[in-house]
CSV table of C-alpha atoms in Angstrom, one decimal:
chain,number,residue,atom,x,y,z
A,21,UNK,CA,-29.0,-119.0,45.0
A,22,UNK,CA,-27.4,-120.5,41.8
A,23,UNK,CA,-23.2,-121.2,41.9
A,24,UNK,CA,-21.0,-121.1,39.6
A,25,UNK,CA,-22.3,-117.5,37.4
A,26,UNK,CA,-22.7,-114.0,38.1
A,27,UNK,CA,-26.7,-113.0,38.6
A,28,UNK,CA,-28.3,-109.5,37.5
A,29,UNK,CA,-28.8,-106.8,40.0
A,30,UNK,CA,-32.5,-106.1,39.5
A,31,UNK,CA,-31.5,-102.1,40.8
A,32,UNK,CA,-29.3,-101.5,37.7
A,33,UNK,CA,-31.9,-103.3,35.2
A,34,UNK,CA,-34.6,-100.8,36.4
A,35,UNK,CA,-31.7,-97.7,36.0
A,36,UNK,CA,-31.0,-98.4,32.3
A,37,UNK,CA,-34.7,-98.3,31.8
A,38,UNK,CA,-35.6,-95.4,33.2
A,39,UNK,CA,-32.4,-93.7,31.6
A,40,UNK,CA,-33.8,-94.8,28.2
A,41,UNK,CA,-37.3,-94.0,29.0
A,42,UNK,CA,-36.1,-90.3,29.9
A,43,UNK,CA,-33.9,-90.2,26.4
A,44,UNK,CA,-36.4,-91.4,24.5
A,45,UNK,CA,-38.8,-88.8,26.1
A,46,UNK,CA,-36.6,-86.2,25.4
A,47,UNK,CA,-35.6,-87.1,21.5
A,48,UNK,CA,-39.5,-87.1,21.1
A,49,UNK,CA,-40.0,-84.0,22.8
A,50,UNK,CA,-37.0,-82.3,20.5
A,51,UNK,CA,-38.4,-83.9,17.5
A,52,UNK,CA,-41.9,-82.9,18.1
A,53,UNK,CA,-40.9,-79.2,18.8
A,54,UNK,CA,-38.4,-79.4,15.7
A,55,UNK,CA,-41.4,-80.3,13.6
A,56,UNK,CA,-43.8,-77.5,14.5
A,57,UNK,CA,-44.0,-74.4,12.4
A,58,UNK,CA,-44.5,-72.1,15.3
A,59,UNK,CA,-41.6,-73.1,16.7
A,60,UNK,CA,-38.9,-72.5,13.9
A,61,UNK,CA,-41.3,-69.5,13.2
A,62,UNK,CA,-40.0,-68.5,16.8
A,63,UNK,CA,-36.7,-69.6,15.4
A,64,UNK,CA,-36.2,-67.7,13.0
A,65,UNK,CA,-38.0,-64.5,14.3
A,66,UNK,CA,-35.4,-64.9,17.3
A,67,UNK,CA,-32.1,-65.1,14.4
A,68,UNK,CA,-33.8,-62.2,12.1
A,69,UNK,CA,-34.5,-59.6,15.4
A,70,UNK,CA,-30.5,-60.8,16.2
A,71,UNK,CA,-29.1,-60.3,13.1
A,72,UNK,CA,-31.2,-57.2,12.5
A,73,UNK,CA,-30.1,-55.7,15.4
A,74,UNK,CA,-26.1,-56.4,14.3
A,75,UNK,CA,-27.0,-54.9,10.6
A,76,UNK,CA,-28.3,-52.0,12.5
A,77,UNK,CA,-25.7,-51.3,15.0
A,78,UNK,CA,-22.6,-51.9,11.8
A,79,UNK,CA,-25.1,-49.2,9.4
A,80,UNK,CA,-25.0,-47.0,11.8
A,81,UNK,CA,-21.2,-47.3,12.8
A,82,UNK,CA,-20.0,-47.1,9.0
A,83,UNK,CA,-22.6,-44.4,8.5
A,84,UNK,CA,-20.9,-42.4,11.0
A,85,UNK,CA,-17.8,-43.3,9.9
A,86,UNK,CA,-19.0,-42.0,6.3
A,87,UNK,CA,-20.7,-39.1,7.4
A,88,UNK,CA,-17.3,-38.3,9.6
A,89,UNK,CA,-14.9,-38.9,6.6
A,90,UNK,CA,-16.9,-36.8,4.3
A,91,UNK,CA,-17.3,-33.8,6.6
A,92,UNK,CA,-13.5,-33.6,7.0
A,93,UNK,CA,-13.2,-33.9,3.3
A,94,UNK,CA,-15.6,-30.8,3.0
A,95,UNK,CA,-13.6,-28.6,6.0
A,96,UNK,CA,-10.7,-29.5,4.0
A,97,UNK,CA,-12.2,-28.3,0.8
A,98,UNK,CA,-13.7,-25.3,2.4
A,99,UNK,CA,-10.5,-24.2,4.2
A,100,UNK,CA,-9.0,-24.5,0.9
A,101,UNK,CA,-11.7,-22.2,-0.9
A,102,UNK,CA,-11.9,-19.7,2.0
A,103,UNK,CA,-7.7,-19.4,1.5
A,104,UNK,CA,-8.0,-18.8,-2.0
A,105,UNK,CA,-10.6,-16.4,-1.5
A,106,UNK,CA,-8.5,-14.8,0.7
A,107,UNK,CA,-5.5,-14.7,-1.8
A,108,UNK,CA,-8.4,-13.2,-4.2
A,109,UNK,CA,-9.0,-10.3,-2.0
A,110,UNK,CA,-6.3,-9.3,-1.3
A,111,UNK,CA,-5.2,-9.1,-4.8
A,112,UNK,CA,-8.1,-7.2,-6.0
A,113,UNK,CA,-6.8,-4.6,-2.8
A,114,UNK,CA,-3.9,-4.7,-4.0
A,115,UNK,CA,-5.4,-4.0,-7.5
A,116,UNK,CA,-7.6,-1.4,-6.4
A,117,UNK,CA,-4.7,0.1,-4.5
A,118,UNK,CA,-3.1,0.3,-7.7
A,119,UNK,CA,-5.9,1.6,-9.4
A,120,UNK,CA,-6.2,4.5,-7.1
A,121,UNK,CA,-2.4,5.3,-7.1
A,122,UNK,CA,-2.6,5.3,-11.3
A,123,UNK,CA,-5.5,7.6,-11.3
A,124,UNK,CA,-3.7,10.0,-9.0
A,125,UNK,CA,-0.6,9.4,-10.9
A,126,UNK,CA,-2.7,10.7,-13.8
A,127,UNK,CA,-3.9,13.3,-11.9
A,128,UNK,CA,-0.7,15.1,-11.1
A,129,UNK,CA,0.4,14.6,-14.4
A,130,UNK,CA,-1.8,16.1,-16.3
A,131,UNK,CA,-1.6,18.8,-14.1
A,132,UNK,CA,2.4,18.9,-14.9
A,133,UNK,CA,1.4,18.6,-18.4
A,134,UNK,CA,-0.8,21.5,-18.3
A,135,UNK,CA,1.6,23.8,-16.6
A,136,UNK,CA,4.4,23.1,-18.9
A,137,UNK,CA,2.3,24.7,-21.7
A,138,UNK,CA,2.2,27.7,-19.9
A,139,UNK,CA,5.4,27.9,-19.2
A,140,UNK,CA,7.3,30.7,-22.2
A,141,UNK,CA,10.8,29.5,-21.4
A,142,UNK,CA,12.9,26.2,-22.9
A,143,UNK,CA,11.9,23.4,-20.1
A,144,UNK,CA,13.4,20.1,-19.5
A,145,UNK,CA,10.8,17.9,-17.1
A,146,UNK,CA,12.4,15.6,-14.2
A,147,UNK,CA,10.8,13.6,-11.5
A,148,UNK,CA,13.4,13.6,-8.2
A,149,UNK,CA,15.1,10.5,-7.2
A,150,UNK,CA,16.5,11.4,-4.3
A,151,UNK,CA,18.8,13.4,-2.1
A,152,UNK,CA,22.4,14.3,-1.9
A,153,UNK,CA,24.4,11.3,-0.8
A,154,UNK,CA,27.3,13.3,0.8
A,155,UNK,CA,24.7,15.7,3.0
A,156,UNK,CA,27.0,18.5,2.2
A,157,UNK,CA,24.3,20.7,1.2
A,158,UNK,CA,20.4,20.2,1.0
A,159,UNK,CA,20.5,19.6,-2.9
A,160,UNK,CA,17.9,17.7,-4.6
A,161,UNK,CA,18.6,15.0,-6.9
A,162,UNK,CA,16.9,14.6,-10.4
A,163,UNK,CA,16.5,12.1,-12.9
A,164,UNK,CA,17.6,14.3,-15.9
A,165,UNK,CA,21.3,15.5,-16.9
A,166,UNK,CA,23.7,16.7,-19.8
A,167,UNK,CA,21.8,13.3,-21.5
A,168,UNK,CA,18.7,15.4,-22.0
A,169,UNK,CA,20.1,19.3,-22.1
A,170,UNK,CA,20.6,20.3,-18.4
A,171,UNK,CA,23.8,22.3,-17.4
A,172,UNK,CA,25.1,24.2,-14.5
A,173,UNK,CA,23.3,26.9,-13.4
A,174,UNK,CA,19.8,26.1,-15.0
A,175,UNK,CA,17.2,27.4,-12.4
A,176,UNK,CA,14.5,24.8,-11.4
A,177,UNK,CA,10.5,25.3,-11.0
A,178,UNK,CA,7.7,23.5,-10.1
A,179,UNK,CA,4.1,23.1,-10.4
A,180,UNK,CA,1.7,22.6,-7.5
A,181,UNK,CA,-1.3,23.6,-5.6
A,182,UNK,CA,-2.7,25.4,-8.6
A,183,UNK,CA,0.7,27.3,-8.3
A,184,UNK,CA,4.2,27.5,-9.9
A,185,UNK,CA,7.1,28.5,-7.9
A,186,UNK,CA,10.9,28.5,-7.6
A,187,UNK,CA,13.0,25.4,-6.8
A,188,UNK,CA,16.5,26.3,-6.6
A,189,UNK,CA,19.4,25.6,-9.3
A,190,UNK,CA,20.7,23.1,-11.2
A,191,UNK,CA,24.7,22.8,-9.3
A,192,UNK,CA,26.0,19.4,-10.6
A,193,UNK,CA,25.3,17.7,-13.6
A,194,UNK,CA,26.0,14.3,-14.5
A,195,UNK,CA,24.9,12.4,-17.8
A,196,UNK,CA,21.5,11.0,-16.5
A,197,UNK,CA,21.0,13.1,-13.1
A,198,UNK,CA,21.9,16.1,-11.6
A,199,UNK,CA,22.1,17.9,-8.7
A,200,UNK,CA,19.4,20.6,-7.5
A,201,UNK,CA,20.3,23.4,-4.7
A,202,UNK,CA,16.8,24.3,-3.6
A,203,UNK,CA,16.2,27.8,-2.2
A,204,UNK,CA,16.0,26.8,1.5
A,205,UNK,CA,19.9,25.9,1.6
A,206,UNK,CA,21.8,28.1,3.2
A,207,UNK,CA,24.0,28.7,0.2
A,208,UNK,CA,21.3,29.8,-2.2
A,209,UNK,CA,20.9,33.3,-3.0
A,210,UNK,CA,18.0,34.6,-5.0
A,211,UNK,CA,17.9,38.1,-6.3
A,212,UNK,CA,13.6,38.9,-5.5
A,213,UNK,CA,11.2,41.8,-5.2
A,214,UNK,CA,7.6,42.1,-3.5
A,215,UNK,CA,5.2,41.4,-6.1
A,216,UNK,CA,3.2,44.6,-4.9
A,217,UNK,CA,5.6,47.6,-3.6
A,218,UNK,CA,8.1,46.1,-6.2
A,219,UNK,CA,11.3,46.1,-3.4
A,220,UNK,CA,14.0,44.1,-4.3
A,221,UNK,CA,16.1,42.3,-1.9
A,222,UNK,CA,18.2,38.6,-1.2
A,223,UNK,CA,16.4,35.7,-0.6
A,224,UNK,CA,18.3,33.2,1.5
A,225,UNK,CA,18.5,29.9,3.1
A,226,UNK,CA,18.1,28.7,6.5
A,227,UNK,CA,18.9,25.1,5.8
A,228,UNK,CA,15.7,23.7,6.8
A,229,UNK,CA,12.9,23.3,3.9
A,230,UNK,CA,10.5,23.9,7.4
A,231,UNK,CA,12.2,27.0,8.3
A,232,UNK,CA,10.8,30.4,6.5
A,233,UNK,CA,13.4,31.6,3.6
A,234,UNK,CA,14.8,35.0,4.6
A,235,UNK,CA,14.7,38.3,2.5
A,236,UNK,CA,17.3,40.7,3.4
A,237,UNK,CA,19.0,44.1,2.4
A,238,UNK,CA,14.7,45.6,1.7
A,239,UNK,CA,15.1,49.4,2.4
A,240,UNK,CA,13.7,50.4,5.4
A,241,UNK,CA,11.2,52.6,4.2
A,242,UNK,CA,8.9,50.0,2.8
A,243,UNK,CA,7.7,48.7,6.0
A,244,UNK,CA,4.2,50.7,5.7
A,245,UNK,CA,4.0,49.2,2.1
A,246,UNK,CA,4.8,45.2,3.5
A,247,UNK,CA,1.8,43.2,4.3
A,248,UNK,CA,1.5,39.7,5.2
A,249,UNK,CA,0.7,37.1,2.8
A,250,UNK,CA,2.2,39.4,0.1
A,251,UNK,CA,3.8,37.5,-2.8
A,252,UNK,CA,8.0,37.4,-3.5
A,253,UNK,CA,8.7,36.8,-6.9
A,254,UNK,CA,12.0,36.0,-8.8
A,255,UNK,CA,13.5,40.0,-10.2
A,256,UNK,CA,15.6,38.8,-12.7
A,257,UNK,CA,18.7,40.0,-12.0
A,258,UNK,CA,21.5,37.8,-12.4
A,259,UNK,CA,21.2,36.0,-14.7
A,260,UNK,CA,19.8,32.5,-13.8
A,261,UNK,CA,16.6,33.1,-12.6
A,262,UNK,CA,13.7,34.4,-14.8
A,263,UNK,CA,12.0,37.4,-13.4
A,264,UNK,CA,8.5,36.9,-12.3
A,265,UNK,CA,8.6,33.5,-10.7
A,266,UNK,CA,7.0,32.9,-7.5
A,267,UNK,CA,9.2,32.1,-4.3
A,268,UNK,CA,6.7,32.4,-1.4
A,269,UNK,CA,4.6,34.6,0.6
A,270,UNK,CA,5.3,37.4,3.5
A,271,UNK,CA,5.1,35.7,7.3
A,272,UNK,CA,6.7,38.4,9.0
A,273,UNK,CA,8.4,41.8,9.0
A,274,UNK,CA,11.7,42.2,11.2
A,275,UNK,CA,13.0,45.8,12.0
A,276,UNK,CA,16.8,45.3,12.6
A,277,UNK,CA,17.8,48.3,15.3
A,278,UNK,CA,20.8,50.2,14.2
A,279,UNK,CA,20.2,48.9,10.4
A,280,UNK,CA,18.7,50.8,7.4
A,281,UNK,CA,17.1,47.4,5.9
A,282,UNK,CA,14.8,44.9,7.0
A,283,UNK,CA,14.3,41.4,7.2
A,284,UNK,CA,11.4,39.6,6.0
A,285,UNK,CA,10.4,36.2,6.7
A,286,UNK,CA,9.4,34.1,3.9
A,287,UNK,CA,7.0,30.8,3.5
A,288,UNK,CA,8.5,29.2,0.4
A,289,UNK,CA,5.3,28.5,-2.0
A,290,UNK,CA,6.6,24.6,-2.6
A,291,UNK,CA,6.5,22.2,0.0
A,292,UNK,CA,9.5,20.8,-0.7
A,293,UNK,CA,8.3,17.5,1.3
A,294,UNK,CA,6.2,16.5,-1.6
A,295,UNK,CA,7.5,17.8,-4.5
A,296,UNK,CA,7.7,15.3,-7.0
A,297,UNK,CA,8.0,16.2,-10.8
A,298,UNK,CA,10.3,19.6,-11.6
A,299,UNK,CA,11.3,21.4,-14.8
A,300,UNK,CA,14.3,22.6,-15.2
A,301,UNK,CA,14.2,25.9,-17.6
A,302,UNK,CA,16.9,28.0,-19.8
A,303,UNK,CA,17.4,31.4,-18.1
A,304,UNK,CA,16.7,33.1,-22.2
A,305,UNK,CA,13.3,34.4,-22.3
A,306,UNK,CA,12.0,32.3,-25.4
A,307,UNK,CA,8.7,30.9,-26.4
A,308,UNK,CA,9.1,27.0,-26.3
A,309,UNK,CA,6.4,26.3,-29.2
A,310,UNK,CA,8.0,29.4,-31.7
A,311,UNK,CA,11.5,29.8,-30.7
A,312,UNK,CA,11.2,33.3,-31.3
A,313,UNK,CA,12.0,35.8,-28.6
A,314,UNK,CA,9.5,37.3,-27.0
A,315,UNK,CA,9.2,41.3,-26.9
């Protein structure tokens, strides 16, 4: 053995060979695999499958998205359609209510206009606007006063069911309205005679438009001449009332013991609960259209 200087382990010489051997081995094998086409072929098939998949998984995710954005946008729009079809409807109800309630406005006009022809006395029409604010009496009021001719005292008729028939009296007038005291109050008093026999007698109040009208002070003798459903017209006498208009129709025939008249029950022609339009008329017998008494 040598002094003086370090010798080489042979161990380590034959380490650092092998380790370059295996390197070497390795950069070859990398290199040669590197070069061949079937291996970036694999390559690249392996990065497109990966990056296919991604694309695929993010199209389908904003897709939804899309598809999820655009169907709110269409509920939205839809809700907002079916509420203004809604609003639509309900105006052409509201239309066609109004429609309906014009043509029977129309109706019950003409019909007013058509009775007011007939009529041979000076009329006045009115349409009521309500009732008697101080309840002292059952009075009716009207849309028409001194304004338009009406006085104290005028009497009052009305047109319905094919029919015309007394309404009371003209009590109060004011300028534009007036006050009516219809022939159920117990404070009206109509001079009337069956239409038939020809009795007179007193019709009166009860004070309840649902309660029959009373007809007193008929002679006794004309119960076997007094049938129900007879007609009780106006007589004339008085004054305010025209003779021959209609008040209401026989319901029933009371024999007061001890008394030498009878009582009748009268159903009033007008149902006062839907009497709308009235004419108050002038108590002189004159032709509206000539002004010329009549004979």
């Amino acid at each position: 053995m040598a002094r003086g200087g370090r010798g080489r382990v042979p161990g380590a010489q034959i380490n650092s060979s092998v380790f370059v051997f295996v390197v070497l081995i390795i950069v070859s094998t990398v290199m040669l695999l590197l070069s061949s086409s079937n291996f970036m072929h694999g390559v690249k098939n392996a990065g497109l499958s990966v990056f296919s998949g991604i694309r695929g998984g993010i199209y389908e995710v904003t897709s939804f998205v899309s598809r999820t954005v655009l169907s709110i946008g269409e509920l939205s729009d839809l809700r907002k359609e079916h509420a203004d079809l809604l609003r639509q409807l309900d105006r052409f109800e509201e239309l066609e209510r109004s429609n309906a309630e014009i043509y029977q406005e129309n109706v019950r006009l003409k019909e007013q206009l058509e009775f007011s022809r007939t009529l041979r006395y000076r009329r006045i029409p009115a349409q009521i606007s309500g009732r008697d604010p101080d309840n002292l009496f059952s009075a009716i009021v009207i849309n028409k006063g001194s304004f338009s001719g009406v006085s104290d005292n005028m009497a009052v008729v009305a047109w319905q069911n094919g029919t015309q028939a007394l309404v009371g009296k003209v009590v109060h007038t004011g300028v534009f309205e007036s006050l009516v005291l219809p022939i159920f109050d117990m404070n009206s008093l109509v001079s009337s005679r069956l239409s038939v026999s020809r009795f007179e007698g007193i019709i009166e109040g009860q004070g309840n438009s649902e309660t029959p009208l009373l007809m007193r002070f008929v002679p006794r003798r004309a119960r076997e001449e007094i049938n129900i459903g007879d007609v009780i017209i106006t007589s004339g006498m008085g004054g305010i009332f025209p003779a021959g208009i209609n008040i209401g129709r026989v319901n029933g025939v009371n024999t007061l013991e001890y008394e030498t008249t009878l009582e009748i029950e009268v159903t009033p022609m007008i149902d006062f609960s839907r009497l709308e339009y009235i004419f108050v008329i002038e108590s002189e017998n004159l032709d509206f259209v000539t002004g010329q008494e009549n004979d």
